[in-house]
PDB file of C-alpha atoms in Angstrom:
ATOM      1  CA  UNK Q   1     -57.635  31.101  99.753  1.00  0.00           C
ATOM      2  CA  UNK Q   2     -58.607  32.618  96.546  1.00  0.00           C
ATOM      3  CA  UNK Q   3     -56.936  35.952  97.411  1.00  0.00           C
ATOM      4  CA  UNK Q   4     -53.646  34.156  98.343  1.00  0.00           C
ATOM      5  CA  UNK Q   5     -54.094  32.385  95.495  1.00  0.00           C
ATOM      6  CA  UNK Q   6     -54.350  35.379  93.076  1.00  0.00           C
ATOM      7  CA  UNK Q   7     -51.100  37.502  94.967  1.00  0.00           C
ATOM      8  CA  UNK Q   8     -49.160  33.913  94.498  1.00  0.00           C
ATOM      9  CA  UNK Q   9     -50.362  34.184  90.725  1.00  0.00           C
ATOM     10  CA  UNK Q  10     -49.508  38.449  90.617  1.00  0.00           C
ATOM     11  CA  UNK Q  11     -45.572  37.487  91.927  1.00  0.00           C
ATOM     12  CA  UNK Q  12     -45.051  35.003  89.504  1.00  0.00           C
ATOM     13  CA  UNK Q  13     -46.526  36.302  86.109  1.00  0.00           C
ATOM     14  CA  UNK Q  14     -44.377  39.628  87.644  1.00  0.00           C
ATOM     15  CA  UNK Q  15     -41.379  37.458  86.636  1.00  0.00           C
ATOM     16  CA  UNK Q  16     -42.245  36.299  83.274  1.00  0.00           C
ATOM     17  CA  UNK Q  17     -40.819  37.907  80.537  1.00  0.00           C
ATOM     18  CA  UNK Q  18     -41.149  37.862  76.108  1.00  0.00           C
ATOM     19  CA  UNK Q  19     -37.740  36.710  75.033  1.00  0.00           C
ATOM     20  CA  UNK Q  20     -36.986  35.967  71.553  1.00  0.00           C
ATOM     21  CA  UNK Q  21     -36.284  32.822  70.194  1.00  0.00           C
ATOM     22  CA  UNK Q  22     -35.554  30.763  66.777  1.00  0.00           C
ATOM     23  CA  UNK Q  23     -37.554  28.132  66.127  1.00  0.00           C
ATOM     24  CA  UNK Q  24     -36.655  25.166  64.095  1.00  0.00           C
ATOM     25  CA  UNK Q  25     -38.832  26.345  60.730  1.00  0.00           C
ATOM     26  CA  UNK Q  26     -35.813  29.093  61.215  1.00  0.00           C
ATOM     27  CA  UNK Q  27     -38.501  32.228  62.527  1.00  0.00           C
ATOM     28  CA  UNK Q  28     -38.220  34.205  65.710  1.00  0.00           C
ATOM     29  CA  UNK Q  29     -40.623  34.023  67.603  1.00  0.00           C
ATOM     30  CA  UNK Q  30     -41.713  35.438  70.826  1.00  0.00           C
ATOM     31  CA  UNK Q  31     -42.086  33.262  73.869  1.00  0.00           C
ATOM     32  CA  UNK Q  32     -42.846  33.333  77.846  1.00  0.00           C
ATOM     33  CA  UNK Q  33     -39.447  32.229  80.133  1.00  0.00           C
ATOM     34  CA  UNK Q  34     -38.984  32.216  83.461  1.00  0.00           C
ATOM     35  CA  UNK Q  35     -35.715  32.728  85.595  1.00  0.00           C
ATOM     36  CA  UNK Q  36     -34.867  29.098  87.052  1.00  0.00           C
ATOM     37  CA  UNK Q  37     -35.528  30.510  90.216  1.00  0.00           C
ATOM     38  CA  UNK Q  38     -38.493  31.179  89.299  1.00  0.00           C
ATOM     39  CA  UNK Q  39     -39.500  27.867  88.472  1.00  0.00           C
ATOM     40  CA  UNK Q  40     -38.113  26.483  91.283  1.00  0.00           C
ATOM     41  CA  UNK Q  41     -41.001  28.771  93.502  1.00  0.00           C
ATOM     42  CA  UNK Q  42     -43.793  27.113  90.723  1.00  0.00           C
ATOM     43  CA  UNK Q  43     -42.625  23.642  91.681  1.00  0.00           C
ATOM     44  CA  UNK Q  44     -43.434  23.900  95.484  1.00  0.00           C
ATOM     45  CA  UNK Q  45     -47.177  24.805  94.490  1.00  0.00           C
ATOM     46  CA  UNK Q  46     -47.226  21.686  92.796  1.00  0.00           C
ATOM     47  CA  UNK Q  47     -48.594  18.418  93.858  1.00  0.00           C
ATOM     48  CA  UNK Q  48     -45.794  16.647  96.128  1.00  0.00           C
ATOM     49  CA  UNK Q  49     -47.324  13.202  94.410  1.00  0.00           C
ATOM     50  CA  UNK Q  50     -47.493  14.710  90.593  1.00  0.00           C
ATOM     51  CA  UNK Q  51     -44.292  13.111  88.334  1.00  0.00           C
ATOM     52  CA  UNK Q  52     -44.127  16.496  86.845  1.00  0.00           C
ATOM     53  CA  UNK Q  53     -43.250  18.424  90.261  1.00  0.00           C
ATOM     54  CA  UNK Q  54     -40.597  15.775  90.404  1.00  0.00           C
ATOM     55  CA  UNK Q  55     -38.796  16.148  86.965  1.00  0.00           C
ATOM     56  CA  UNK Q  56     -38.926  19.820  87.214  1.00  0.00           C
ATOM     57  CA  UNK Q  57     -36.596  19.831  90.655  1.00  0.00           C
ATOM     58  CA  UNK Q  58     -34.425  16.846  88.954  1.00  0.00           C
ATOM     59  CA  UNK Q  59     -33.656  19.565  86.087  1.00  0.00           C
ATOM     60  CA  UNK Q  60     -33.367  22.553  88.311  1.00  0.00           C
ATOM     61  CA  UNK Q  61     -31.235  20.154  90.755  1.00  0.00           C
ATOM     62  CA  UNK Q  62     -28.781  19.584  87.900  1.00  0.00           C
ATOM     63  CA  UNK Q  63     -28.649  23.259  87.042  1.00  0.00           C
ATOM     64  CA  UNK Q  64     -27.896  23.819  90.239  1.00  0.00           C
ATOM     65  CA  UNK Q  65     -30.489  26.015  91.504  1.00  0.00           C
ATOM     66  CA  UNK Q  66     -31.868  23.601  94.449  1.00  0.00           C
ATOM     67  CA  UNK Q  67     -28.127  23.030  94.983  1.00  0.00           C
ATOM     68  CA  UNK Q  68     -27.667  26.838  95.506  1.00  0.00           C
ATOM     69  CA  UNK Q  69     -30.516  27.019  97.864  1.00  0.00           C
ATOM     70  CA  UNK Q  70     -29.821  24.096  99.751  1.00  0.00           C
ATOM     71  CA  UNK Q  71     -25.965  26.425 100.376  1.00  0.00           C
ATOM     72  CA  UNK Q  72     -27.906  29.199 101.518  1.00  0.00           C
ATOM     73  CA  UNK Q  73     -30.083  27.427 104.054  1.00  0.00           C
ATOM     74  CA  UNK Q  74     -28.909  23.582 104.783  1.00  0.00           C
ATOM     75  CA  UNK Q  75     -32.293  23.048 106.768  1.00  0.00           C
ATOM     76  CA  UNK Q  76     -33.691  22.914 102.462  1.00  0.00           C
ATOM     77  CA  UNK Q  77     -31.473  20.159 101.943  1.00  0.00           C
ATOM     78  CA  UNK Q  78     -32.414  18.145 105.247  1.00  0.00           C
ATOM     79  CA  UNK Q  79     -36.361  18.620 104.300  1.00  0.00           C
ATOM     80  CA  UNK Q  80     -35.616  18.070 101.113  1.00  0.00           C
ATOM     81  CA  UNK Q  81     -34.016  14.961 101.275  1.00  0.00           C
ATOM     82  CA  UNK Q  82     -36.345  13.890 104.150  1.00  0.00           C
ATOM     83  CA  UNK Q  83     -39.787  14.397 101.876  1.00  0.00           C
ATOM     84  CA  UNK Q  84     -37.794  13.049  98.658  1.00  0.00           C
ATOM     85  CA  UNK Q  85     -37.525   9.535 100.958  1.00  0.00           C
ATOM     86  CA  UNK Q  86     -40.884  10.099 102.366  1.00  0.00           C
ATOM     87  CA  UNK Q  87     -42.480   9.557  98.348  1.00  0.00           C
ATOM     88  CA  UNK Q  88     -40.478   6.103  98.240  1.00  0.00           C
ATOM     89  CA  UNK Q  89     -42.318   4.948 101.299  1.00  0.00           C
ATOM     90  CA  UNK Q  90     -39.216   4.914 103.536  1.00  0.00           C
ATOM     91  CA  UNK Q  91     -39.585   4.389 107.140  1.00  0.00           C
ATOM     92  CA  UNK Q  92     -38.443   7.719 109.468  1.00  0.00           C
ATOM     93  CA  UNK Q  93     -36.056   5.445 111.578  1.00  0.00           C
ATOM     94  CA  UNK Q  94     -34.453   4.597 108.259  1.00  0.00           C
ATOM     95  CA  UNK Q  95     -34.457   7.971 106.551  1.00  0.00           C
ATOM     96  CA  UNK Q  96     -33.246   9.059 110.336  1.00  0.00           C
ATOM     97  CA  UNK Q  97     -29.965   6.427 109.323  1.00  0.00           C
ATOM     98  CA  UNK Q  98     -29.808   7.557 105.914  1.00  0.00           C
ATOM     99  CA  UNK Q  99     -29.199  11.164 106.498  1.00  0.00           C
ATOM    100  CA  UNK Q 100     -27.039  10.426 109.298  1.00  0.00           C
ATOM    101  CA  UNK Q 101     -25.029   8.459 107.236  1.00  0.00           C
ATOM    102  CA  UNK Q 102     -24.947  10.924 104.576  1.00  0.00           C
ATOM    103  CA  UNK Q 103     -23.297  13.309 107.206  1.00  0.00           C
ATOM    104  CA  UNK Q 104     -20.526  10.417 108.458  1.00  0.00           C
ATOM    105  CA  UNK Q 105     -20.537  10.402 104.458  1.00  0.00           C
ATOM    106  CA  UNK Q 106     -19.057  14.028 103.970  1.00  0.00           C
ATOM    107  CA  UNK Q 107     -17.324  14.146 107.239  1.00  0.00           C
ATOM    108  CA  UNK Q 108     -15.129  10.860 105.783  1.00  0.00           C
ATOM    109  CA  UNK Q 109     -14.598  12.711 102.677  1.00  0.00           C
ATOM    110  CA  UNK Q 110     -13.323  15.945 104.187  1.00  0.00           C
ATOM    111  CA  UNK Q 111     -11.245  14.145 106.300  1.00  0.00           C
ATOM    112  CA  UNK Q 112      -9.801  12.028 103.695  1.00  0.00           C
ATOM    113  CA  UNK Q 113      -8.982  15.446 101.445  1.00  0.00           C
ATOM    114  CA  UNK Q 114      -7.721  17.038 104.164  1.00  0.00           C
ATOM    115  CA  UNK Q 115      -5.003  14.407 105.498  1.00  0.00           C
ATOM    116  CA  UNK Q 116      -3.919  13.856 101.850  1.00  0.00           C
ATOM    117  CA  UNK Q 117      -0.684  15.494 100.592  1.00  0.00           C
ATOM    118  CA  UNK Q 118      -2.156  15.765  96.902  1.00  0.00           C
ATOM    119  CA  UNK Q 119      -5.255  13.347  96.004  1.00  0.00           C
ATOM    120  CA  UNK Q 120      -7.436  12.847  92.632  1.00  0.00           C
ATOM    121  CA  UNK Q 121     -10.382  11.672  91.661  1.00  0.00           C
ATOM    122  CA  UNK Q 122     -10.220   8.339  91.699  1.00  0.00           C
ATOM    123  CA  UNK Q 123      -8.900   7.978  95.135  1.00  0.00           C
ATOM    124  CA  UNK Q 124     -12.731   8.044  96.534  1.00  0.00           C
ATOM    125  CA  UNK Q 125     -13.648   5.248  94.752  1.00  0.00           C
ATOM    126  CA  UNK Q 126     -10.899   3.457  95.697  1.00  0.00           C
ATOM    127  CA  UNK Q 127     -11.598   4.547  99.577  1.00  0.00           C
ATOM    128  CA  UNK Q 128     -14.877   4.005  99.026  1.00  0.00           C
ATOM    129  CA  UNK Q 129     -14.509   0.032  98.291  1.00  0.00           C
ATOM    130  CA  UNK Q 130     -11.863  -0.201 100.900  1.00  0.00           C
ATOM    131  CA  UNK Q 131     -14.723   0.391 103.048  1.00  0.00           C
ATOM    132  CA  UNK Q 132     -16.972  -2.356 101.553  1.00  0.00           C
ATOM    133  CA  UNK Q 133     -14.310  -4.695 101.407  1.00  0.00           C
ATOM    134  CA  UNK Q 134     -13.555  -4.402 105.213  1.00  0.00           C
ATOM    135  CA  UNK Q 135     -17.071  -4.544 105.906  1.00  0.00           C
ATOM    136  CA  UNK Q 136     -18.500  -6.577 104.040  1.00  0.00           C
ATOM    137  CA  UNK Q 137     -15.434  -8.565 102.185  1.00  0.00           C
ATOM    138  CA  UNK Q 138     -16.900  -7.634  98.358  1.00  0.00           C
ATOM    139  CA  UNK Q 139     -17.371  -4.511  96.847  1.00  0.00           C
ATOM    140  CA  UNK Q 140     -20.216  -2.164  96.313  1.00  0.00           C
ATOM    141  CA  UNK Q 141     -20.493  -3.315  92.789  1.00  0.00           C
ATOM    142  CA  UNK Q 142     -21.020  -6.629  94.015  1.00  0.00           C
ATOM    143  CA  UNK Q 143     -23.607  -6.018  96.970  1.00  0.00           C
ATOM    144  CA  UNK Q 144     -25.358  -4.088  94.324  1.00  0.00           C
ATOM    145  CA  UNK Q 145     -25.612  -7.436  91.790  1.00  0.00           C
ATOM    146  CA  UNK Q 146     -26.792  -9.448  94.896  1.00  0.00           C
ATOM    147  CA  UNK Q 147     -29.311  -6.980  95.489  1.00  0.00           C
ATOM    148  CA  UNK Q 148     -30.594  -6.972  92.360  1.00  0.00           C
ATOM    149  CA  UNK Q 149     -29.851  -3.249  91.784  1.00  0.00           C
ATOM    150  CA  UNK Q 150     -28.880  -1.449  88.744  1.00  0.00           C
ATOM    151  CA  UNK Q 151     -24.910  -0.185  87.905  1.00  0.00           C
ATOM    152  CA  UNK Q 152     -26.112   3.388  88.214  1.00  0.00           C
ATOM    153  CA  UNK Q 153     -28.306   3.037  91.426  1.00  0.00           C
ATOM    154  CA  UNK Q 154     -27.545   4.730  94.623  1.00  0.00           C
ATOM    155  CA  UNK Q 155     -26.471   1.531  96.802  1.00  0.00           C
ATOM    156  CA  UNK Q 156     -27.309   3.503  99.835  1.00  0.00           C
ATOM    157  CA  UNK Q 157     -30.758   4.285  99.378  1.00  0.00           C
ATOM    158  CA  UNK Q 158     -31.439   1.109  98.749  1.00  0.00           C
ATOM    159  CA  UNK Q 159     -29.611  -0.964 101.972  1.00  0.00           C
ATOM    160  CA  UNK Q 160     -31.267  -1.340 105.318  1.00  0.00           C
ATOM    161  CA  UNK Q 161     -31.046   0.461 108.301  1.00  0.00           C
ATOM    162  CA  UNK Q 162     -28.528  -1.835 110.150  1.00  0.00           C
ATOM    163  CA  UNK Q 163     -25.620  -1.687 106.974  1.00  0.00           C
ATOM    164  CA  UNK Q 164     -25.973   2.233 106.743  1.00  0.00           C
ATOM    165  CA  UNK Q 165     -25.411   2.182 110.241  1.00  0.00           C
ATOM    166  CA  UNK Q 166     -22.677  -0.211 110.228  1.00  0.00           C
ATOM    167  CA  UNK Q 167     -20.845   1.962 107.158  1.00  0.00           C
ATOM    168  CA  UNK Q 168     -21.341   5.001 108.684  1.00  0.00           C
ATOM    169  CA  UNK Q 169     -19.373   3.880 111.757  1.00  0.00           C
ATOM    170  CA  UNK Q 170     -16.804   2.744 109.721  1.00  0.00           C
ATOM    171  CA  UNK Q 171     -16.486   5.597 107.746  1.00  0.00           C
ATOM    172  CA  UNK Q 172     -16.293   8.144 111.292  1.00  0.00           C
ATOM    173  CA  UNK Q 173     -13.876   5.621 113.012  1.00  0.00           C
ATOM    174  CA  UNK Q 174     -11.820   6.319 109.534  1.00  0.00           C
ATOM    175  CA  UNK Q 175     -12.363   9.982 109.718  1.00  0.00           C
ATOM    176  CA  UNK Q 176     -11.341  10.493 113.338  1.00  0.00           C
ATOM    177  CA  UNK Q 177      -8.407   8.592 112.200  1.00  0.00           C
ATOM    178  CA  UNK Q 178      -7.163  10.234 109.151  1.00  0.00           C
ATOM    179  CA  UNK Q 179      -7.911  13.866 110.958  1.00  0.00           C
ATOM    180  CA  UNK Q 180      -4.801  13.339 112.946  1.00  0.00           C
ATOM    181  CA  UNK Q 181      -2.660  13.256 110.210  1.00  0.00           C
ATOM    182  CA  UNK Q 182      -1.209  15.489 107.384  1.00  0.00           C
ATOM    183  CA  UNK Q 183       0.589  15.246 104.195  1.00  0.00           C
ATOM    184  CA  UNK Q 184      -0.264  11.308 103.874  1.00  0.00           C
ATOM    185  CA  UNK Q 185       0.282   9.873 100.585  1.00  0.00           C
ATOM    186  CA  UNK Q 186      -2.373   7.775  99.373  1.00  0.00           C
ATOM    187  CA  UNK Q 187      -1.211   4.656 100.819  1.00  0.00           C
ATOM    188  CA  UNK Q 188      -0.946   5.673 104.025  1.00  0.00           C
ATOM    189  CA  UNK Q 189      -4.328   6.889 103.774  1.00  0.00           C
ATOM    190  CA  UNK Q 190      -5.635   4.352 102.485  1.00  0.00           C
ATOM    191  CA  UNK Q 191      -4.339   1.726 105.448  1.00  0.00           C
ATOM    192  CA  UNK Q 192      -6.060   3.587 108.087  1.00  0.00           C
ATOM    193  CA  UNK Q 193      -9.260   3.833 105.951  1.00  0.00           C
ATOM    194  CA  UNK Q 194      -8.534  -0.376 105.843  1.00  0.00           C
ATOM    195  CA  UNK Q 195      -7.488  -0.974 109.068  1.00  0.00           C
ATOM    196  CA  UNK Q 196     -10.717   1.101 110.757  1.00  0.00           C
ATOM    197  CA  UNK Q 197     -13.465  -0.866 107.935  1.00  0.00           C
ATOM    198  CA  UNK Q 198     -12.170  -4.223 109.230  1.00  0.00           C
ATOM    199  CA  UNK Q 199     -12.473  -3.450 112.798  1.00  0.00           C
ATOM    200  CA  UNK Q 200     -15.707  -2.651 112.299  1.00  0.00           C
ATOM    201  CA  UNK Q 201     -16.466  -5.357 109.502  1.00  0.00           C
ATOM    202  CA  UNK Q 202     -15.339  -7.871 112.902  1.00  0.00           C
ATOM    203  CA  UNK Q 203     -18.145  -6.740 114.809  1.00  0.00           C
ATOM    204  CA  UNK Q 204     -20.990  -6.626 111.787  1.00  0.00           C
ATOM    205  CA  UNK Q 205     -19.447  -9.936 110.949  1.00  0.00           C
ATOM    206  CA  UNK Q 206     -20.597 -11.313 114.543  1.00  0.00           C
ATOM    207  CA  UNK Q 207     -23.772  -9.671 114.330  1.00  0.00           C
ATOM    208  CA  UNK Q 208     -24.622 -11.273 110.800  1.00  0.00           C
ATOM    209  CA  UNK Q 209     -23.871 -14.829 112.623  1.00  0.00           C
ATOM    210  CA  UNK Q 210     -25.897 -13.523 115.199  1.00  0.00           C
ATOM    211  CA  UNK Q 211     -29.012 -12.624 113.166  1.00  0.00           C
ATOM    212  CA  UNK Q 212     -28.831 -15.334 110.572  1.00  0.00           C
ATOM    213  CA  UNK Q 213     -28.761 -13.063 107.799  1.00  0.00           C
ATOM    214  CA  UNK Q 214     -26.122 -10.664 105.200  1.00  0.00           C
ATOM    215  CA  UNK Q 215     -26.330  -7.555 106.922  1.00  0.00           C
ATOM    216  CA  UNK Q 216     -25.453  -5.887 103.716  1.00  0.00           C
ATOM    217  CA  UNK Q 217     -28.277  -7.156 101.676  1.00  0.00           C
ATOM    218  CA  UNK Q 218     -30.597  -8.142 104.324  1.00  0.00           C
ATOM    219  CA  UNK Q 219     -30.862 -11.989 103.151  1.00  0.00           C
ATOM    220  CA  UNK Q 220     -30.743 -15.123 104.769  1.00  0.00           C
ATOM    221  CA  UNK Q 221     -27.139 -16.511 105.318  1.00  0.00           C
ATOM    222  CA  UNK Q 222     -26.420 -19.763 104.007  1.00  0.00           C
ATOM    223  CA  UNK Q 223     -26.147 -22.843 105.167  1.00  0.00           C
ATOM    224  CA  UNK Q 224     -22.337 -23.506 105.978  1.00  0.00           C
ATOM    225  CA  UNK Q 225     -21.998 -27.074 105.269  1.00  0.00           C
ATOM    226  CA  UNK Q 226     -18.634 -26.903 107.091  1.00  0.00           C
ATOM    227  CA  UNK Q 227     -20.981 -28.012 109.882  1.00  0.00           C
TER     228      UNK Q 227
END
């Protein structure tokens, strides 16, 4: 172990290198940097539990060197993502759903793009609460209030198991139905991306009844005092 431990330590100080720099006193000054790929190959001898392993890929993720690495082998992303759930104590039937849903995810997307005569930005979003609406008859913004979660939170990794799965059949009954099509303009996308949420919204509406509970949220219905 010590032997592997010194090469490891030989490859990496190989990369280092003295590059100048001006400090804030206005001197140069002569300091150790690292290419970020580099870096990235430090973090993985790191700790998986240790907060600094974790802000290191966060920064590298946003300077798009895990991104880059992830294109060059998707099996990174999958483990990735799969040990990233693992440290927030997710279950592996529900990190099973979540990447599964994250596929249905891009395959709506693509679709979407590809069926559209000329769409912008904002069009996802729109899409995106079409699909909340018809399953689940309130937007994301909204499930995200009831569930206590912040504007800026990922509603996703935060739902259970039975709404990802729900959405994620919504989103490839959409898909398959917007691949079919060409040169839509955004209304006529946007119908079929309605039309295939509600159907499915029908069924997770019977199965909420069913199970006494929001699917969405995972709470207790209430009481309808209709009865």
């Amino acid at each position: 172990m010590k032997r592997v431990a010194k090469r490891i330590g030989i490859e990496l100080s190989d990369s280092v290198r003295k590059l100048p720099y001006r400090a804030a006193n206005g001197r140069t000054y002569k300091g150790d940097f690292v290419a970020a790929e580099t870096l990235y190959l430090i973090t993985q001898r790191l700790r998986a539990n240790t907060g600094l392993r974790d802000s290191v890929l966060t920064y590298l993720a946003k300077a798009g060197v895990v991104v880059d690495e992830i294109r060059i082998d998707p099996d990174k992303a999958i483990d990735a993502a799969i040990e990233a759930y693992r440290r927030l104590g997710k279950s592996e039937a529900w990190i099973q759903t979540r990447i599964v849903s994250k596929v249905a995810r891009l395959y709506f997307t693509a679709a979407f793009h590809k069926s559209m005569r000329k769409a912008n930005r904002s069009h996802y979003g729109i899409i995106t609460n079409d699909v909340y609406y018809g399953l689940w008859k309130r937007s994301a913004a909204k499930v995200k209030e009831e569930m206590g979660l912040r504007a800026k939170d990922n509603l996703r990794d935060h739902q259970p198991i039975m709404a990802l799965s729900y959405q994620l059949v919504a989103e490839n009954l959409a898909a398959v139905g917007l691949e079919q099509r060409e040169n839509l303009e955004f209304d006529q996308a946007q119908k079929i991306v309605k039309a295939s949420a509600e159907h499915v919204g029908r069924q997770a509406d019977e199965t909420s009844r069913l199970l006494g509970k929001d699917i969405a949220t995972d709470r207790p219905l209430l009481p309808d005092i209709t009865e």
